[in-house]
Short mmCIF file of C-alpha atoms in Angstrom, two decimals:
data_model
loop_
_atom_site.label_atom_id
_atom_site.label_comp_id
_atom_site.label_asym_id
_atom_site.label_seq_id
_atom_site.Cartn_x
_atom_site.Cartn_y
_atom_site.Cartn_z
CA MET A 1148 -46.93 56.30 -36.06
CA THR A 1149 -43.10 57.22 -35.19
CA THR A 1150 -42.80 54.57 -32.39
CA ASP A 1151 -44.56 52.22 -34.80
CA LYS A 1152 -41.98 51.77 -37.70
CA ALA A 1153 -39.61 52.20 -35.09
CA HIS A 1154 -41.22 49.03 -33.41
CA ARG A 1155 -41.51 47.57 -36.92
CA ALA A 1156 -37.65 48.11 -38.03
CA ASP A 1157 -36.81 46.77 -34.65
CA VAL A 1158 -37.93 42.97 -35.51
CA PRO A 1159 -37.01 40.64 -38.21
CA PRO A 1160 -39.54 40.28 -41.06
CA ALA A 1161 -41.84 37.40 -40.04
CA ASP A 1162 -41.39 35.69 -43.39
CA ALA A 1163 -37.70 35.17 -42.42
CA LEU A 1164 -38.07 33.19 -39.24
CA PRO A 1165 -38.97 29.88 -39.10
CA ALA A 1166 -42.53 28.04 -38.32
CA GLY A 1167 -43.49 28.97 -34.70
CA VAL A 1168 -40.35 30.48 -33.99
CA ALA A 1169 -41.32 33.83 -31.53
CA ALA A 1170 -39.39 37.61 -32.89
CA ALA A 1171 -37.10 38.70 -31.05
CA PRO A 1172 -36.26 42.17 -31.32
CA VAL A 1173 -32.83 43.42 -32.54
CA SER A 1174 -31.93 45.68 -29.55
CA ALA A 1175 -32.91 42.21 -27.67
CA TRP A 1176 -30.87 40.49 -29.67
CA ARG A 1177 -27.46 43.10 -29.08
CA ARG A 1178 -28.50 42.63 -25.43
CA MET A 1179 -28.54 38.72 -25.40
CA ARG A 1180 -25.00 38.96 -27.08
CA MET A 1181 -23.48 40.87 -24.84
CA TRP A 1182 -25.10 38.32 -21.79
CA GLY A 1183 -23.69 35.48 -23.64
CA ALA A 1184 -20.05 37.12 -24.25
CA ALA A 1185 -20.72 37.57 -19.62
CA HIS A 1186 -22.07 33.88 -19.50
CA ALA A 1187 -18.95 32.47 -21.32
CA VAL A 1188 -16.04 34.76 -19.49
CA ASP A 1189 -17.90 33.69 -16.44
CA ASP A 1190 -17.85 29.70 -17.35
CA LEU A 1191 -14.57 29.53 -19.13
CA TYR A 1192 -13.93 29.63 -14.62
CA GLN A 1193 -15.99 26.53 -14.29
CA GLY A 1194 -14.57 24.91 -17.28
CA LEU A 1195 -11.00 25.95 -16.03
CA VAL A 1196 -11.51 23.55 -13.48
CA PRO A 1197 -11.79 20.29 -15.01
CA ALA A 1198 -9.00 21.80 -17.28
CA CYS A 1199 -6.91 21.69 -15.10
CA VAL A 1200 -7.46 18.57 -13.04
CA PRO A 1201 -4.95 16.06 -15.24
CA TYR A 1202 -2.47 18.74 -14.45
CA PHE A 1203 -2.96 18.15 -10.56
CA VAL A 1204 -2.83 14.91 -10.77
CA LEU A 1205 0.67 14.61 -13.53
CA ASP A 1206 2.26 17.78 -11.84
CA ARG A 1207 1.13 17.67 -8.76
CA GLY A 1208 0.77 13.96 -7.65
CA TYR A 1209 -3.16 14.25 -6.53
CA SER A 1210 -5.12 10.87 -6.11
CA TYR A 1211 -8.33 10.51 -8.69
CA VAL A 1212 -10.52 11.54 -5.60
CA ALA A 1213 -8.37 14.19 -4.09
CA ALA A 1214 -8.73 15.94 -8.25
CA SER A 1215 -11.99 15.24 -8.26
CA GLY A 1216 -12.08 16.62 -4.89
CA LEU A 1217 -11.41 20.50 -6.76
CA THR A 1218 -14.74 19.94 -8.70
CA LEU A 1219 -16.26 19.64 -5.79
CA ALA A 1220 -15.25 22.35 -4.33
CA ALA A 1221 -16.06 24.58 -7.35
CA ALA A 1222 -19.85 22.72 -7.45
CA LEU A 1223 -20.07 23.44 -3.40
CA GLY A 1224 -19.26 27.21 -3.86
CA SER A 1225 -21.14 27.43 -7.15
CA SER A 1226 -24.61 25.46 -5.47
CA VAL A 1227 -25.23 26.07 -2.31
CA PRO A 1228 -25.45 29.90 -2.70
CA GLN A 1229 -27.36 29.68 -5.82
CA PRO A 1230 -30.69 29.40 -4.52
CA PHE A 1231 -30.40 31.76 -2.28
CA ILE A 1232 -28.87 34.49 -4.78
CA GLY A 1233 -31.38 33.89 -6.89
CA LEU A 1234 -34.15 34.67 -4.62
CA ALA A 1235 -32.41 38.09 -3.62
CA VAL A 1236 -32.30 39.05 -7.52
CA ASP A 1237 -35.83 38.17 -7.40
CA ARG A 1238 -36.94 40.61 -4.78
CA TYR A 1239 -33.79 43.14 -5.45
CA ARG A 1240 -32.25 44.48 -8.23
CA LEU A 1241 -28.77 44.28 -7.38
CA PRO A 1242 -27.30 45.77 -10.90
CA ARG A 1243 -23.66 44.88 -9.89
CA LEU A 1244 -23.52 41.84 -8.76
CA ALA A 1245 -23.38 40.09 -11.96
CA PRO A 1246 -20.00 41.69 -12.68
CA ALA A 1247 -18.99 41.03 -9.07
CA GLY A 1248 -19.02 37.59 -9.30
CA LEU A 1249 -17.26 37.61 -12.29
CA ALA A 1250 -14.25 39.30 -11.51
CA VAL A 1251 -14.41 36.61 -8.01
CA ALA A 1252 -14.50 33.76 -10.39
CA GLY A 1253 -11.77 34.89 -11.99
CA VAL A 1254 -9.64 35.79 -9.15
CA GLY A 1255 -10.77 32.76 -7.85
CA LEU A 1256 -9.94 30.24 -9.94
CA GLY A 1257 -6.48 32.18 -10.89
CA LEU A 1258 -4.43 32.28 -7.76
CA SER A 1259 -5.31 28.13 -7.33
CA GLY A 1260 -2.47 27.21 -9.32
CA LEU A 1261 -0.05 29.62 -7.41
CA VAL A 1262 -0.25 28.27 -4.52
CA ARG A 1263 0.69 24.76 -3.11
CA PRO A 1264 -1.00 23.49 -0.18
CA TYR A 1265 -3.99 21.25 -1.37
CA ALA A 1266 -6.41 23.31 1.45
CA ALA A 1267 -5.46 26.62 -0.46
CA VAL A 1268 -6.47 25.07 -3.85
CA TRP A 1269 -9.66 23.67 -2.99
CA LEU A 1270 -10.57 27.12 -1.08
CA LEU A 1271 -9.38 29.43 -3.79
CA ILE A 1272 -11.31 27.35 -6.20
CA LEU A 1273 -14.73 27.22 -4.13
CA LEU A 1274 -14.01 31.05 -3.78
CA SER A 1275 -15.05 31.19 -7.59
CA GLY A 1276 -17.50 28.96 -7.82
CA LEU A 1277 -18.81 31.44 -5.58
CA GLY A 1278 -18.54 34.03 -7.83
CA VAL A 1279 -20.13 32.01 -10.68
CA ALA A 1280 -23.22 31.55 -7.89
CA MET A 1281 -23.62 35.30 -7.45
CA PHE A 1282 -23.35 36.00 -11.72
CA HIS A 1283 -25.82 33.31 -12.94
CA PRO A 1284 -28.86 34.68 -11.22
CA ALA A 1285 -28.88 37.84 -12.12
CA ALA A 1286 -27.87 37.18 -15.38
CA GLY A 1287 -30.01 34.67 -16.33
CA LYS A 1288 -32.69 36.85 -15.51
CA ALA A 1289 -31.73 40.04 -17.60
CA ALA A 1290 -30.91 37.18 -19.88
CA ARG A 1291 -35.04 36.28 -19.76
CA GLN A 1292 -35.81 39.55 -20.06
CA ALA A 1293 -33.91 40.37 -23.47
CA ALA A 1294 -35.00 36.98 -25.01
CA GLY A 1295 -38.71 37.24 -23.95
CA ASP A 1296 -40.83 33.65 -25.65
CA SER A 1297 -37.56 32.87 -28.19
CA ALA A 1298 -35.89 30.13 -27.67
CA SER A 1299 -33.37 30.95 -29.68
CA ALA A 1300 -32.35 33.88 -28.51
CA MET A 1301 -32.53 32.17 -24.77
CA SER A 1302 -30.01 29.79 -26.31
CA ILE A 1303 -27.59 32.51 -27.13
CA PHE A 1304 -27.04 33.43 -23.20
CA ALA A 1305 -27.14 29.52 -22.65
CA ALA A 1306 -24.76 28.83 -25.58
CA GLY A 1307 -22.39 31.76 -24.19
CA GLY A 1308 -21.89 29.23 -21.12
CA SER A 1309 -20.93 26.56 -23.54
CA VAL A 1310 -18.13 28.73 -25.47
CA GLY A 1311 -16.82 29.33 -22.13
CA PHE A 1312 -16.20 25.83 -21.12
CA PHE A 1313 -14.65 24.77 -24.75
CA LEU A 1314 -12.27 28.05 -24.77
CA ALA A 1315 -11.34 26.65 -21.61
CA PRO A 1316 -8.69 23.52 -22.47
CA VAL A 1317 -8.37 25.29 -25.79
CA LEU A 1318 -6.71 28.27 -23.88
CA ALA A 1319 -5.48 26.75 -21.42
CA THR A 1320 -3.78 23.02 -22.40
CA PRO A 1321 -0.84 25.09 -24.21
CA ALA A 1322 -0.71 26.91 -21.28
CA LEU A 1323 -0.42 24.53 -18.70
CA VAL A 1324 1.59 22.82 -20.71
CA ALA A 1325 4.35 25.33 -20.74
CA MET A 1326 3.74 26.27 -17.08
CA GLY A 1327 2.67 23.77 -15.50
CA VAL A 1328 -0.50 24.88 -13.07
CA GLY A 1329 0.60 28.22 -12.17
CA ALA A 1330 -0.61 29.30 -15.83
CA THR A 1331 -4.43 29.66 -14.11
CA ALA A 1332 -2.82 33.29 -13.55
CA LEU A 1333 -2.87 33.97 -16.85
CA PHE A 1334 -6.57 34.12 -16.54
CA ILE A 1335 -7.58 36.91 -13.97
CA PRO A 1336 -7.23 39.56 -16.35
CA PRO A 1337 -10.72 38.14 -18.31
CA ALA A 1338 -12.93 38.12 -15.88
CA VAL A 1339 -11.86 41.88 -14.38
CA LEU A 1340 -12.20 43.05 -17.88
CA MET A 1341 -15.02 41.73 -18.60
CA ALA A 1342 -16.72 42.89 -15.16
CA VAL A 1343 -15.93 46.69 -15.61
CA VAL A 1344 -17.92 46.29 -19.40
CA LEU A 1345 -20.16 45.27 -18.12
CA LEU A 1346 -20.33 48.10 -14.74
CA ARG A 1347 -19.68 50.45 -17.92
CA HIS A 1348 -22.23 49.24 -20.61
CA ARG A 1349 -24.41 47.27 -18.82
CA PRO A 1350 -27.19 46.42 -21.20
CA ALA A 1351 -30.65 48.70 -19.98
CA ALA A 1352 -33.18 46.79 -18.90
CA ALA A 1353 -36.27 45.38 -21.36
CA PRO A 1354 -39.27 46.99 -21.27
CA ALA A 1355 -41.90 46.06 -19.18
CA ARG A 1356 -44.07 44.19 -21.95
CA ARG A 1357 -40.80 41.89 -22.72
CA ALA A 1358 -40.13 41.19 -19.29
CA GLY A 1359 -41.20 37.41 -19.22
CA ARG A 1360 -44.13 35.48 -18.58
CA THR A 1361 -47.17 36.04 -15.96
CA GLY A 1362 -48.76 33.32 -14.30
CA ARG A 1363 -49.05 31.31 -11.56
CA ASP A 1364 -46.18 29.07 -10.23
CA ARG A 1365 -45.69 25.60 -11.23
CA TRP A 1366 -43.30 23.88 -8.71
CA ARG A 1367 -44.27 20.10 -10.03
CA PRO A 1368 -43.08 20.43 -13.37
CA PHE A 1369 -40.06 22.44 -12.06
CA LEU A 1370 -39.33 19.78 -10.14
CA PHE A 1371 -39.27 16.75 -12.85
CA LEU A 1372 -37.31 19.87 -14.49
CA THR A 1373 -35.03 20.25 -11.97
CA GLY A 1374 -34.47 16.00 -11.86
CA ILE A 1375 -33.17 16.46 -15.47
CA GLU A 1376 -30.78 19.05 -15.38
CA VAL A 1377 -29.02 17.30 -12.30
CA VAL A 1378 -28.81 13.75 -14.29
CA ARG A 1379 -27.54 15.83 -17.46
CA SER A 1380 -25.20 17.70 -15.26
CA VAL A 1381 -23.83 14.96 -13.73
CA ALA A 1382 -23.06 13.25 -17.18
CA PHE A 1383 -21.57 16.66 -18.35
CA PHE A 1384 -18.96 17.28 -15.72
CA GLY A 1385 -18.44 12.83 -15.49
CA ALA A 1386 -17.29 13.33 -18.99
CA ILE A 1387 -15.28 16.70 -19.16
CA THR A 1388 -13.82 15.98 -15.92
CA PHE A 1389 -12.52 11.93 -17.15
CA ILE A 1390 -12.08 12.43 -20.81
CA GLU A 1391 -9.03 13.34 -21.04
CA LEU A 1392 -7.38 11.09 -18.72
CA PHE A 1393 -10.02 8.40 -20.53
CA TRP A 1394 -7.56 9.40 -23.99
CA ILE A 1395 -4.66 8.77 -21.93
CA ARG A 1396 -4.95 6.14 -19.10
CA HIS A 1397 -7.22 4.15 -21.54
CA LEU A 1398 -6.68 4.59 -25.07
CA HIS A 1399 -2.80 5.74 -24.54
CA SER A 1400 -2.68 8.85 -26.63
CA GLY A 1401 -0.79 11.74 -25.59
CA ARG A 1402 -1.45 14.88 -23.81
CA GLY A 1403 -2.51 16.64 -26.87
CA VAL A 1404 -4.42 14.39 -28.06
CA ALA A 1405 -6.89 14.71 -24.92
CA GLY A 1406 -6.79 17.89 -24.81
CA VAL A 1407 -8.23 18.19 -28.01
CA ALA A 1408 -11.38 15.14 -27.19
CA LEU A 1409 -11.98 17.72 -24.48
CA ALA A 1410 -12.25 20.17 -27.07
CA CYS A 1411 -14.20 18.40 -29.12
CA PHE A 1412 -16.65 16.91 -26.78
CA LEU A 1413 -17.19 20.63 -25.51
CA ILE A 1414 -17.18 22.18 -29.37
CA GLY A 1415 -20.37 19.61 -29.74
CA GLY A 1416 -22.17 21.23 -26.33
CA VAL A 1417 -21.79 24.58 -27.79
CA ALA A 1418 -23.55 23.26 -31.11
CA GLY A 1419 -26.16 21.04 -29.23
CA THR A 1420 -27.00 24.07 -26.83
CA LEU A 1421 -27.80 26.66 -30.61
CA LEU A 1422 -29.32 23.97 -31.83
CA GLY A 1423 -31.71 23.07 -29.23
CA GLY A 1424 -32.96 26.59 -29.16
CA ARG A 1425 -33.61 26.09 -32.56
CA ILE A 1426 -35.97 22.71 -32.35
CA ALA A 1427 -37.66 24.25 -29.30
CA ASP A 1428 -38.80 26.83 -31.18
CA ARG A 1429 -39.85 24.22 -33.89
CA VAL A 1430 -40.97 21.28 -32.27
CA GLY A 1431 -41.74 22.92 -28.34
CA MET A 1432 -39.84 22.33 -25.56
CA VAL A 1433 -40.75 19.40 -23.75
CA ARG A 1434 -39.18 17.16 -27.20
CA THR A 1435 -36.60 18.94 -27.51
CA VAL A 1436 -35.36 17.76 -23.94
CA GLN A 1437 -36.70 14.26 -24.35
CA LEU A 1438 -34.71 13.97 -28.09
CA GLY A 1439 -31.83 14.85 -26.01
CA GLY A 1440 -31.86 12.02 -23.73
CA VAL A 1441 -32.96 9.89 -26.63
CA ALA A 1442 -29.96 10.96 -28.29
CA ALA A 1443 -27.35 11.04 -25.62
CA VAL A 1444 -27.03 7.12 -24.83
CA PRO A 1445 -26.18 5.44 -28.13
CA ALA A 1446 -23.41 8.68 -28.60
CA LEU A 1447 -22.17 7.54 -25.28
CA ILE A 1448 -22.21 4.22 -25.46
CA ALA A 1449 -19.80 4.76 -28.59
CA LEU A 1450 -17.64 6.89 -27.64
CA ARG A 1451 -16.91 4.48 -24.45
CA VAL A 1452 -16.27 1.16 -27.14
CA THR A 1453 -14.98 2.74 -30.14
CA PRO A 1454 -11.32 1.95 -30.55
CA GLY A 1455 -8.27 4.17 -31.45
CA THR A 1456 -7.53 7.54 -30.45
CA LEU A 1457 -8.95 9.72 -32.97
CA PRO A 1458 -12.19 7.62 -34.20
CA PRO A 1459 -13.70 8.51 -30.89
CA LEU A 1460 -13.07 12.04 -31.30
CA VAL A 1461 -16.44 12.05 -33.55
CA PHE A 1462 -18.21 10.46 -30.66
CA ALA A 1463 -17.05 12.37 -28.42
CA VAL A 1464 -18.54 15.85 -30.25
CA LEU A 1465 -21.97 13.53 -30.83
CA ALA A 1466 -22.03 13.37 -27.08
CA GLY A 1467 -21.51 17.02 -26.11
CA LEU A 1468 -24.07 17.91 -29.07
CA ALA A 1469 -26.65 15.07 -27.47
CA LEU A 1470 -26.21 16.23 -23.71
CA ASN A 1471 -26.60 19.83 -24.62
CA VAL A 1472 -29.48 19.86 -26.61
CA PRO A 1473 -31.73 20.38 -23.57
CA PHE A 1474 -29.79 22.87 -21.73
CA ALA A 1475 -31.09 26.28 -23.12
CA VAL A 1476 -34.46 24.88 -23.45
CA LEU A 1477 -34.13 23.61 -19.65
CA VAL A 1478 -33.36 27.29 -18.64
CA LYS A 1479 -36.02 29.05 -20.33
CA LEU A 1480 -38.95 26.28 -19.55
CA GLY A 1481 -37.49 26.38 -15.60
CA GLN A 1482 -38.44 30.05 -15.88
CA ASP A 1483 -41.85 29.35 -17.47
CA TYR A 1484 -43.18 26.95 -15.12
CA LEU A 1485 -42.10 30.16 -12.55
CA PRO A 1486 -42.87 32.84 -14.08
CA GLY A 1487 -42.83 35.19 -10.78
CA ARG A 1488 -39.58 34.02 -10.20
CA PRO A 1489 -37.01 33.84 -13.22
CA GLY A 1490 -34.01 34.48 -10.85
CA THR A 1491 -34.74 32.34 -8.70
CA ALA A 1492 -35.48 29.62 -11.56
CA ALA A 1493 -31.74 30.56 -13.09
CA GLY A 1494 -30.04 30.26 -10.36
CA VAL A 1495 -31.34 26.56 -9.53
CA THR A 1496 -31.21 25.54 -13.32
CA LEU A 1497 -28.19 27.54 -14.16
CA GLY A 1498 -26.77 27.72 -10.82
CA LEU A 1499 -27.83 24.48 -8.17
CA ALA A 1500 -28.77 21.33 -10.62
CA VAL A 1501 -25.23 22.06 -13.00
CA SER A 1502 -23.25 22.07 -9.74
CA ILE A 1503 -24.87 19.35 -8.37
CA GLY A 1504 -23.10 16.90 -11.10
CA GLY A 1505 -20.13 18.45 -9.99
CA LEU A 1506 -21.04 17.66 -5.82
CA ILE A 1507 -20.99 13.72 -7.87
CA ALA A 1508 -17.63 14.01 -9.23
CA PRO A 1509 -15.41 12.61 -6.15
CA ALA A 1510 -18.26 9.12 -6.42
CA LEU A 1511 -17.01 9.03 -9.89
CA GLY A 1512 -13.64 9.72 -8.61
CA ALA A 1513 -13.97 6.35 -6.08
CA ALA A 1514 -14.94 4.32 -9.39
CA ALA A 1515 -11.91 5.62 -11.75
CA GLN A 1516 -9.94 4.60 -9.03
CA ALA A 1517 -10.88 1.72 -8.96
CA TYR A 1518 -12.01 0.90 -12.49
CA GLY A 1519 -9.58 2.96 -14.69
CA PRO A 1520 -11.60 6.17 -16.25
CA GLN A 1521 -13.03 3.33 -18.15
CA GLY A 1522 -15.27 2.55 -15.57
CA VAL A 1523 -16.39 6.03 -15.11
CA PHE A 1524 -17.85 5.90 -18.79
CA THR A 1525 -19.61 2.67 -18.35
CA ILE A 1526 -21.38 4.55 -15.46
CA LEU A 1527 -22.01 7.56 -17.53
CA CYS A 1528 -23.63 5.70 -20.61
CA ALA A 1529 -26.70 4.86 -17.90
CA ILE A 1530 -27.08 7.95 -16.80
CA PRO A 1531 -28.79 9.70 -19.46
CA VAL A 1532 -31.55 6.97 -19.09
CA LEU A 1533 -32.80 8.61 -16.02
CA ALA A 1534 -33.66 12.06 -17.48
CA LEU A 1535 -35.38 9.97 -20.11
CA PHE A 1536 -37.70 8.84 -17.66
CA LEU A 1537 -38.15 12.06 -15.85
CA GLY A 1538 -38.70 13.72 -19.43
CA LEU A 1539 -42.21 11.75 -19.57
CA PHE A 1540 -43.73 13.96 -16.80
CA LEU A 1541 -42.49 17.67 -18.02
CA THR A 1542 -45.56 19.64 -19.57
CA GLU A 1543 -45.24 22.35 -22.15
CA PRO A 1544 -46.06 25.81 -20.30
CA GLU A 1545 -49.17 27.54 -19.63
CA PRO A 1546 -49.60 30.17 -22.28
CA SER A 1547 -49.62 33.99 -21.27
CA PRO A 1548 -52.46 35.81 -20.41
CA GLY A 1549 -52.93 37.78 -23.52
CA GLY A 1550 -50.36 35.96 -25.53
#
């Protein structure tokens, strides 16, 4: 009787939840907040790379291609190792991998602005990307165990990453304006402190009954899902890499307004990630992914063609929102397609597929070199159409046995 009462007290009342939403226990929501905060700190360092790119261009005279190479370094470091790290996470516990990855990500990025040779900057950013690769599979698996079948709960973890991207320009722009790229050193302490927090207060593993779905792995829809995440990532990374330069060079704004534009895009990303989880709990995950593809095209077109420096800010928010509506859903859906390999699925959807967007950055840099940042945004308007097409091949996940 005591156990039953404790279980009921741990779960929100059914009538407090929207129809179709899976109830997540209160303890699960606490664990999700812990992992969401850690994800925010981790992705702060991914967000700092595009936030710093304009200052490497303006302060050190890097070309567009060289600056895009820094995004490439971060993407290489985080993308290539992640599937292998995901396999290791599924096979072994590796409880300290997530905090170790946080520390490596912060130290690598933090030191990058203190060295002068381009090769040294590139290698440090590559190291930072490796730290991100160490964090995502382990944290993604633990977060899924805490979230259970609730897309809304999983969206807290995913939104943590969007918050980190948002905080990067908000925190970095004033420091970079005042101190130059050497200000990156100021961002070493958050990673070290959060790593210590995870080591000391690492959330307990979820009970076996909440550990996730069981059933056969379905690789075909997972591959289509991975393609959608790659396309979404190309559009997202292209936007955050060149949106400030688009405002400065094409819309002729000051650096401050350009920083606001990036912040607006990332605010929309946070909102879209959280909104996507709630929409998925109501209408289904596949429909939510397709909705994001439909909404992204007009939002990006409006951002590209709207004149002035302030009115396009509205469409920066909407574009960020539309591109991120599918984000948490893709992470959860990927783990549902591969119920026996949650770490591998997280490594691909949170890591490899996302990072490929950074691998495409040099090609977008070449387009910017030839046609200006506005040329990049013209290209980005068409990219979500491919995600919409791939979304037609997705299917809802199979129900859990007994559930």
